[in-house]
Coordinates of C-alpha atoms in Angstrom, one line a residue:
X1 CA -18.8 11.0 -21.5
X2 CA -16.9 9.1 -18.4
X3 CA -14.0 6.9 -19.8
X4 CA -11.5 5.0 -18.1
X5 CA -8.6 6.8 -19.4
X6 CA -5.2 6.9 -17.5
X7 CA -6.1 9.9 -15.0
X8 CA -9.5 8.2 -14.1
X9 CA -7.8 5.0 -13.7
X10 CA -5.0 6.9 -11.7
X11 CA -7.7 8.9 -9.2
X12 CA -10.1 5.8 -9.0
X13 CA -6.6 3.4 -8.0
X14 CA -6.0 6.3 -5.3
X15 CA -10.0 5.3 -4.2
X16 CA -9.0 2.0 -3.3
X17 CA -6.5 2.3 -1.6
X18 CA -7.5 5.1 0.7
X19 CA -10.7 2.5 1.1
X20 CA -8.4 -0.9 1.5
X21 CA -6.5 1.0 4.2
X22 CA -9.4 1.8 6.4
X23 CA -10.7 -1.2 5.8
X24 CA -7.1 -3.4 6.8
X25 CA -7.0 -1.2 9.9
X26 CA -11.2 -1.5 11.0
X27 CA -11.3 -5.3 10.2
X28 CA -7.8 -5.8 12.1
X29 CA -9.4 -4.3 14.9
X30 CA -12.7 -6.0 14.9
X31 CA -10.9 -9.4 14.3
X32 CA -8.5 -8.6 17.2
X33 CA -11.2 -7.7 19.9
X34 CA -13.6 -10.5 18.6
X35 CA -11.1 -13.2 18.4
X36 CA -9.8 -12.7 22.4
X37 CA -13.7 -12.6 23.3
X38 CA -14.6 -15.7 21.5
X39 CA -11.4 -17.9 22.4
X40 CA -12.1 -18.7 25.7
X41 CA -15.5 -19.9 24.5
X42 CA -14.2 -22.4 21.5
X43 CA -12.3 -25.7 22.2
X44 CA -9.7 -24.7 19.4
X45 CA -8.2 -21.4 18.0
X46 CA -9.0 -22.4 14.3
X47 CA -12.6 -22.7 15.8
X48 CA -12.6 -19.1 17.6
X49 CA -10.6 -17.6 14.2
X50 CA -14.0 -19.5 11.9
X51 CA -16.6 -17.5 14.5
X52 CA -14.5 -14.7 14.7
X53 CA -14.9 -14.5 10.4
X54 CA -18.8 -15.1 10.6
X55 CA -18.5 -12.3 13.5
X56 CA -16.2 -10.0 11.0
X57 CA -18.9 -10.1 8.0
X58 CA -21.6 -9.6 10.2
X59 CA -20.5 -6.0 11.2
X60 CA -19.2 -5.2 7.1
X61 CA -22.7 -3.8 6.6
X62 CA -22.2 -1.1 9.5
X63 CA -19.1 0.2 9.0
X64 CA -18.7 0.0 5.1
X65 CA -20.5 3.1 4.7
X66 CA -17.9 4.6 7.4
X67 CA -15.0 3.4 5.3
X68 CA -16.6 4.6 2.0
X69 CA -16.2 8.0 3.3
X70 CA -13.2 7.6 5.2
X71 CA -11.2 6.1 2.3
X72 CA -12.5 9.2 0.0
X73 CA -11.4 11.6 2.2
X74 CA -7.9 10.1 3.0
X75 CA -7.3 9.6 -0.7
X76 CA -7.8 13.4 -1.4
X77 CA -6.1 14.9 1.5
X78 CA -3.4 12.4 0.0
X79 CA -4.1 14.2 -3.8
X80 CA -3.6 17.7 -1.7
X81 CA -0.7 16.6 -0.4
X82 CA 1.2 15.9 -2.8
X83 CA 0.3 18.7 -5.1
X84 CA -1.4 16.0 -7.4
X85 CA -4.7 18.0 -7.0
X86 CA -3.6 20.8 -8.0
X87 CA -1.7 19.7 -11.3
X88 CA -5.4 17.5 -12.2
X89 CA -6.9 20.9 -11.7
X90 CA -4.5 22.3 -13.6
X91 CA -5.3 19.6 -16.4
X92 CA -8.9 21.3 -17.0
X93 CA -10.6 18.7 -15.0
X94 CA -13.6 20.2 -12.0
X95 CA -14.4 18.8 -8.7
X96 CA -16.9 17.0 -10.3
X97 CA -15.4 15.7 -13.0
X98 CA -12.5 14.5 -10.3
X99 CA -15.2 13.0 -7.9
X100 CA -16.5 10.5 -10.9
X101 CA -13.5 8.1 -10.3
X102 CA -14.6 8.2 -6.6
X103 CA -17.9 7.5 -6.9
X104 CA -17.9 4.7 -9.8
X105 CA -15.3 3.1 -7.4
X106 CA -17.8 3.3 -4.3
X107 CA -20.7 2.1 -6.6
X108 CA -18.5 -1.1 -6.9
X109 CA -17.7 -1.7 -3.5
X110 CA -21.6 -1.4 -3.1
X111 CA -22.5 -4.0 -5.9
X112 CA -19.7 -6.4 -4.7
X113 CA -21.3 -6.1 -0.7
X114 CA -24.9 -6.8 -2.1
X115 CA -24.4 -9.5 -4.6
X116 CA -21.0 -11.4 -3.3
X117 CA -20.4 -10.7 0.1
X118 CA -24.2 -10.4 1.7
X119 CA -25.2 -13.8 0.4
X120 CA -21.7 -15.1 1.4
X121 CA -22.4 -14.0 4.9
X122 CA -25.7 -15.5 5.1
X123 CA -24.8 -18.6 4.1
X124 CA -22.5 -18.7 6.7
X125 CA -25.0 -17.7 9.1
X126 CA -27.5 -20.5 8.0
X127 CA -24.9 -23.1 9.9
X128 CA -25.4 -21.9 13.2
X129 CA -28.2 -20.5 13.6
X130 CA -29.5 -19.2 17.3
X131 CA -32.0 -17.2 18.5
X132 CA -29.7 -14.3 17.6
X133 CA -30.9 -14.4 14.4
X134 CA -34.9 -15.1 15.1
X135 CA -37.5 -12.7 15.8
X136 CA -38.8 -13.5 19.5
X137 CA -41.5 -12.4 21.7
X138 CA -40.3 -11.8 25.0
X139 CA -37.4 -13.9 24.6
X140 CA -38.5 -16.8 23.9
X141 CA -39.3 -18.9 21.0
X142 CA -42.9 -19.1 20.0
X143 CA -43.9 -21.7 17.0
X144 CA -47.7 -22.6 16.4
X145 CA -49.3 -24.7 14.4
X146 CA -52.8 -25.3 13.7
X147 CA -54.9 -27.7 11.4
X148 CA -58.1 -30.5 11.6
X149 CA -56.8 -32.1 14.0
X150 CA -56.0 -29.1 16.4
X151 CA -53.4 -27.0 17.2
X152 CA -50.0 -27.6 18.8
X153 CA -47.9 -24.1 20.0
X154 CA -44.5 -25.1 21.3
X155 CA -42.1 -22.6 23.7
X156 CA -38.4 -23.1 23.6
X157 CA -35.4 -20.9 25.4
X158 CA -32.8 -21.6 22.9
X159 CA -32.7 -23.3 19.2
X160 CA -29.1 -24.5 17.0
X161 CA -29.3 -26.3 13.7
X162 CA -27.5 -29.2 13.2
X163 CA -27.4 -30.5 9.8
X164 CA -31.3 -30.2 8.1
X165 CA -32.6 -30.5 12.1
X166 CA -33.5 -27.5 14.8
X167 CA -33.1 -28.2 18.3
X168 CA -34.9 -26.7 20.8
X169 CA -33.8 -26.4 23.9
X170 CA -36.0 -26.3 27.4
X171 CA -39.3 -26.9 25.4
X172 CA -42.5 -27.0 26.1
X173 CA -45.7 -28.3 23.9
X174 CA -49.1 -27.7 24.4
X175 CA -51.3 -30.1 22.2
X176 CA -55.2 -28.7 22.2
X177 CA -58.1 -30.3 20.4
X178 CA -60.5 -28.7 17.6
X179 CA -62.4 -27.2 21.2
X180 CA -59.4 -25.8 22.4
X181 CA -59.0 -28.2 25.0
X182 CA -55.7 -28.9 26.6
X183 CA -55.3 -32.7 25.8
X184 CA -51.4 -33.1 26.2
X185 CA -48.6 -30.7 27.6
X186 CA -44.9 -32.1 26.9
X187 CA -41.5 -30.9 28.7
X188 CA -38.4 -31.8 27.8
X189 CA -34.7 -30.5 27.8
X190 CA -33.9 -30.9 24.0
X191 CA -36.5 -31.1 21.2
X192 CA -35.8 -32.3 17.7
X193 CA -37.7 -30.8 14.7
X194 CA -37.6 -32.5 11.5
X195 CA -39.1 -33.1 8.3
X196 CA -40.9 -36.4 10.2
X197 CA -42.4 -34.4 13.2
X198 CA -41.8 -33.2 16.4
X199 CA -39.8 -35.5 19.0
X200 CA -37.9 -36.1 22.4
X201 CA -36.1 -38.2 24.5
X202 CA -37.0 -39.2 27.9
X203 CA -39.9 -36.2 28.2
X204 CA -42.2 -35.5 30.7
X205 CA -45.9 -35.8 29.6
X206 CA -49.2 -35.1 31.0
X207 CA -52.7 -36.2 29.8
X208 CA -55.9 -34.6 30.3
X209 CA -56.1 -36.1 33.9
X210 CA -52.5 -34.5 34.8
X211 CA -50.9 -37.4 35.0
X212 CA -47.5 -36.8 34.5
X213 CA -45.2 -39.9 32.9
X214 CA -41.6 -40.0 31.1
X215 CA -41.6 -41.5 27.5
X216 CA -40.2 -41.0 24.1
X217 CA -42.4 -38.8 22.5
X218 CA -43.8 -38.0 18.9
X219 CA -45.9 -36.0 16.7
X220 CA -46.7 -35.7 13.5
X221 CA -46.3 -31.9 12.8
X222 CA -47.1 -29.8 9.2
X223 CA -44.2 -27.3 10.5
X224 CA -40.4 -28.6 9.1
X225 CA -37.2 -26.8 10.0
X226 CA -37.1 -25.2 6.8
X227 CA -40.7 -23.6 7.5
X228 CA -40.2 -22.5 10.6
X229 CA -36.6 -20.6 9.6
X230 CA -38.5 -19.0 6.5
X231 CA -41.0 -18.0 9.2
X232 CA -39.3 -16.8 12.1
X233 CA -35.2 -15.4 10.5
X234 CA -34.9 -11.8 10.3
X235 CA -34.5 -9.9 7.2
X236 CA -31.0 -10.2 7.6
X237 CA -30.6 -13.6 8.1
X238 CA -32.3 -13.9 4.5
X239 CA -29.8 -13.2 1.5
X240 CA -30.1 -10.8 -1.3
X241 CA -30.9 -13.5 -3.8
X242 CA -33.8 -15.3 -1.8
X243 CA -35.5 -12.1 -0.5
X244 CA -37.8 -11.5 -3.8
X245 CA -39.4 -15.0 -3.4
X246 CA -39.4 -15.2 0.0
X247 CA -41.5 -11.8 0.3
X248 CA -43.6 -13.0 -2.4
X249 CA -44.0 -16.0 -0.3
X250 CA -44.9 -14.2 2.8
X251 CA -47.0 -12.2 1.1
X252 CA -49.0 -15.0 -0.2
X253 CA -49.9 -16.8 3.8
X254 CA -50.7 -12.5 4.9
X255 CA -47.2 -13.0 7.0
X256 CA -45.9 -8.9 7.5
X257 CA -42.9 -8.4 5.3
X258 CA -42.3 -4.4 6.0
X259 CA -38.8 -5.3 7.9
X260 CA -37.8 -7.3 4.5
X261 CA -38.8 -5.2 1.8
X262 CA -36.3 -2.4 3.8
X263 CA -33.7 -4.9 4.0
X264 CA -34.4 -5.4 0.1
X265 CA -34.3 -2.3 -0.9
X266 CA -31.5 -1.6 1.7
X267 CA -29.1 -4.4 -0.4
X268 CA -30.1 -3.3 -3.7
X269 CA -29.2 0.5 -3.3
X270 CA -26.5 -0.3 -1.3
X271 CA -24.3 1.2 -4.9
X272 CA -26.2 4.2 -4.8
X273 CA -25.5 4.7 -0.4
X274 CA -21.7 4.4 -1.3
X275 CA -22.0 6.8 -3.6
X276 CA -24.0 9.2 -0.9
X277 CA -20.8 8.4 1.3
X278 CA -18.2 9.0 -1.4
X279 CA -20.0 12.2 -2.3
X280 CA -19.8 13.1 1.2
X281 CA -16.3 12.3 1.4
X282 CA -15.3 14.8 -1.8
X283 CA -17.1 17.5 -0.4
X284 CA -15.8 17.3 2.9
X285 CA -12.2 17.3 1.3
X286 CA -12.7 20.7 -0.6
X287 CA -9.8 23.2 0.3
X288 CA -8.4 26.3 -0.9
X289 CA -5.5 26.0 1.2
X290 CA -2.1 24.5 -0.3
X291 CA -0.4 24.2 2.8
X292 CA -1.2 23.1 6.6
X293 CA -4.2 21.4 5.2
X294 CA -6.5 20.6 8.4
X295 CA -7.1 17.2 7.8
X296 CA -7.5 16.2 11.3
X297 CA -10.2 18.7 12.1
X298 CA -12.2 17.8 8.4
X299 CA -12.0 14.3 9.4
X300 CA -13.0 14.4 13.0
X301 CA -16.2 16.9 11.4
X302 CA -16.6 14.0 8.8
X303 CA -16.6 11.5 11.6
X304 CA -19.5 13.6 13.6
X305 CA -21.3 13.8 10.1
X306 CA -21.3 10.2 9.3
X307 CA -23.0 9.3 12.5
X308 CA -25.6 12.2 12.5
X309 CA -26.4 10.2 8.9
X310 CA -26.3 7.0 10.6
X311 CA -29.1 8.7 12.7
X312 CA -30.7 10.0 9.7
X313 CA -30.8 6.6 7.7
X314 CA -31.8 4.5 10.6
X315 CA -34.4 6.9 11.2
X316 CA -36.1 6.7 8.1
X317 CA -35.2 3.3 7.7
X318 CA -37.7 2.8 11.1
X319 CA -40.4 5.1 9.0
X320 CA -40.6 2.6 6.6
X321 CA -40.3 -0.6 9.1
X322 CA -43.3 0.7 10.9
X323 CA -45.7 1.6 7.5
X324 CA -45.3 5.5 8.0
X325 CA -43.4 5.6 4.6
X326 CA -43.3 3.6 1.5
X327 CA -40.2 1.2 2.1
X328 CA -38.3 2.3 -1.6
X329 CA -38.9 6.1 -0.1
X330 CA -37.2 5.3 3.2
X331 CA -34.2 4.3 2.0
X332 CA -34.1 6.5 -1.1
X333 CA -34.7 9.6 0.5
X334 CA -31.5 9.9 2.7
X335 CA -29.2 8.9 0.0
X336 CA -30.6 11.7 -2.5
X337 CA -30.2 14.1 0.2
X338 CA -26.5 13.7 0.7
X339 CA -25.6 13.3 -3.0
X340 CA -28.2 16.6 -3.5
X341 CA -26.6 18.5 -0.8
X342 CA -22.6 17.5 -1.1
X343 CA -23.0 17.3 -5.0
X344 CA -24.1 21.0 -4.7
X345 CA -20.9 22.0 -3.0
X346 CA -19.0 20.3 -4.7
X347 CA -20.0 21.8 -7.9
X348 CA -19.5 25.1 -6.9
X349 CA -16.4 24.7 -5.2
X350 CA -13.4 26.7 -6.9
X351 CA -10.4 25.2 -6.4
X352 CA -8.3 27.3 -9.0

């Protein structure tokens, strides 16, 4: 049985801080690099350093993995080091049994991503939101609406939210009759959607004769800002919490919700893909040598290994986007195969 006694403590405090140190160094550097690209775009520094955050915990999710394993294999070449591996080996304890500290640590920093710091993110998202975060067709915003009265389909370049509004920006509307007849077609420069309709200042109309006129315009719309986000964010725009209901949703009006049940399943074994990485990272830091341990040649291997898994899990993560496997299977599967295969070696591994 796997208790927290004073070695496990010990190895799993050694986890963290191999992890916290690639992760100090990686988000330094992202900051750095996004901070002097977003300055010259934002009227005050505090304003760049806020984007620069939102930027920061957009790109955790990428390279957490990365710094799962890095962290694992820093903290043993550290063990090796110092001859504290060898004294815990000495102590009756396997690979294995010195891995578990490793990989209950990297299950953590998996649960805290998915329940704390995903819907964290997304809420930060949900402030300023631009077509960044929507799914377009050929750039460019499509919304469509149609009911009794007809149908209304509205084109827009560009959409912010402000507040519990979306503005559009460089919009057109099309307003058709029950025939399919074009009765209306509006232009304007900004377009407010609310929970009251569909308006604009000084826009351009024409009428069925093509008469073109400027007026302030209105129209009772059943789409609502809130509507048209549930329809249109990507999965990752959606957070961890929200995505059950909202697929049910989906689900319910025939909407496709493939790309969300991945990014569901994606969050909620998130734990179990740490624990893949840690694995990864043990295995890679297996050594009989004692001295002139090759840590910079293990690591740049690592470093070639974690992006042909990249490969691997964006691959079958695209498998089960597109329908050609089961969505739980797609991201499963990878993770079983690197615990499978590194677990293996592991296991096997003599270090004595």
């Amino acid at each position: 049985m796997f208790r927290l006694n004073i070695l496990n403590r010990f190895l799993m405090r050694r986890f963290f801080s191999g992890f916290g140190l690639v992760m100090l160094v990686v988000c330094g550097i992202i900051m750095a690099v996004t901070f002097v690209e977003r300055l010259p775009s934002n009227p005050t520094v505090m304003d760049a350093l806020s984007e620069t955050w939102v930027r920061l915990l957009e790109y955790v999710p990428l390279f957490l993995p990365l710094a799962v394993f890095m962290g694992t294999l820093l903290a043993s070449y550290n063990l090796t080091k110092s001859s504290e591996k060898i004294i815990i080996a000495s102590a009756g304890l396997s690979p294995y049994q010195m891995a578990r500290p490793f990989l209950l640590g990297a299950a953590l920093v998996g649960i805290i991503a998915t329940t704390i710091i995903n819907p964290y993110s997304v809420g930060l998202n949900e402030k300023n939101i631009t077509p960044d975060h929507l799914v377009l067709i050929d750039d460019a915003i499509w919304l469509r609406e149609s009911s009794d009265n007809g149908y209304i389909t509205m084109n827009a370049k560009n959409m912010h939210k402000s507040g519990n509004i979306l503005l559009f920006e460089n919009a057109t509307v099309y307003v058709q009759d029950k025939t399919f007849k074009l009765t209306q077609r509006v232009e304007a420069e900004t377009l407010t959607l609310s929970d009251a309709g569909l308006d604009a200042k000084k826009a351009t109309t024409w009428d069925d004769n093509g008469i073109p006129k400027t007026v302030d315009w209105h129209i009772n719309t059943l789409l609502n800002p809130q509507t048209v986000l549930d329809r249109y964010l990507q999965p990752d725009q959606i957070s961890f919490w929200d995505l059950p209901n909202f697929i049910k949703k989906m689900q319910a009006i025939g909407v496709t919700v493939r790309g969300h049940l991945v990014q569901f399943w994606t969050l909620l074994f998130l734990p179990l893909t740490m624990i893949a990485m840690a694995t990864l990272g043990v295995a890679f830091s297996q050594t009989k040598q004692r001295r002139n341990y090759s840590f910079g040649l293990k690591f740049g291997i690592g470093i070639i290994t974690c992006f042909a898994v990249y490969f691997l899990t964006n691959m079958f993560n695209a498998l089960g986007s597109t329908g050609v496997l089961p969505p739980l299977l797609a991201i499963v599967a990878p993770q079983l195969i690197i615990i499978a295969g590194a677990g293996a070696f592991i296991a096997s591994f003599d270090t004595i």
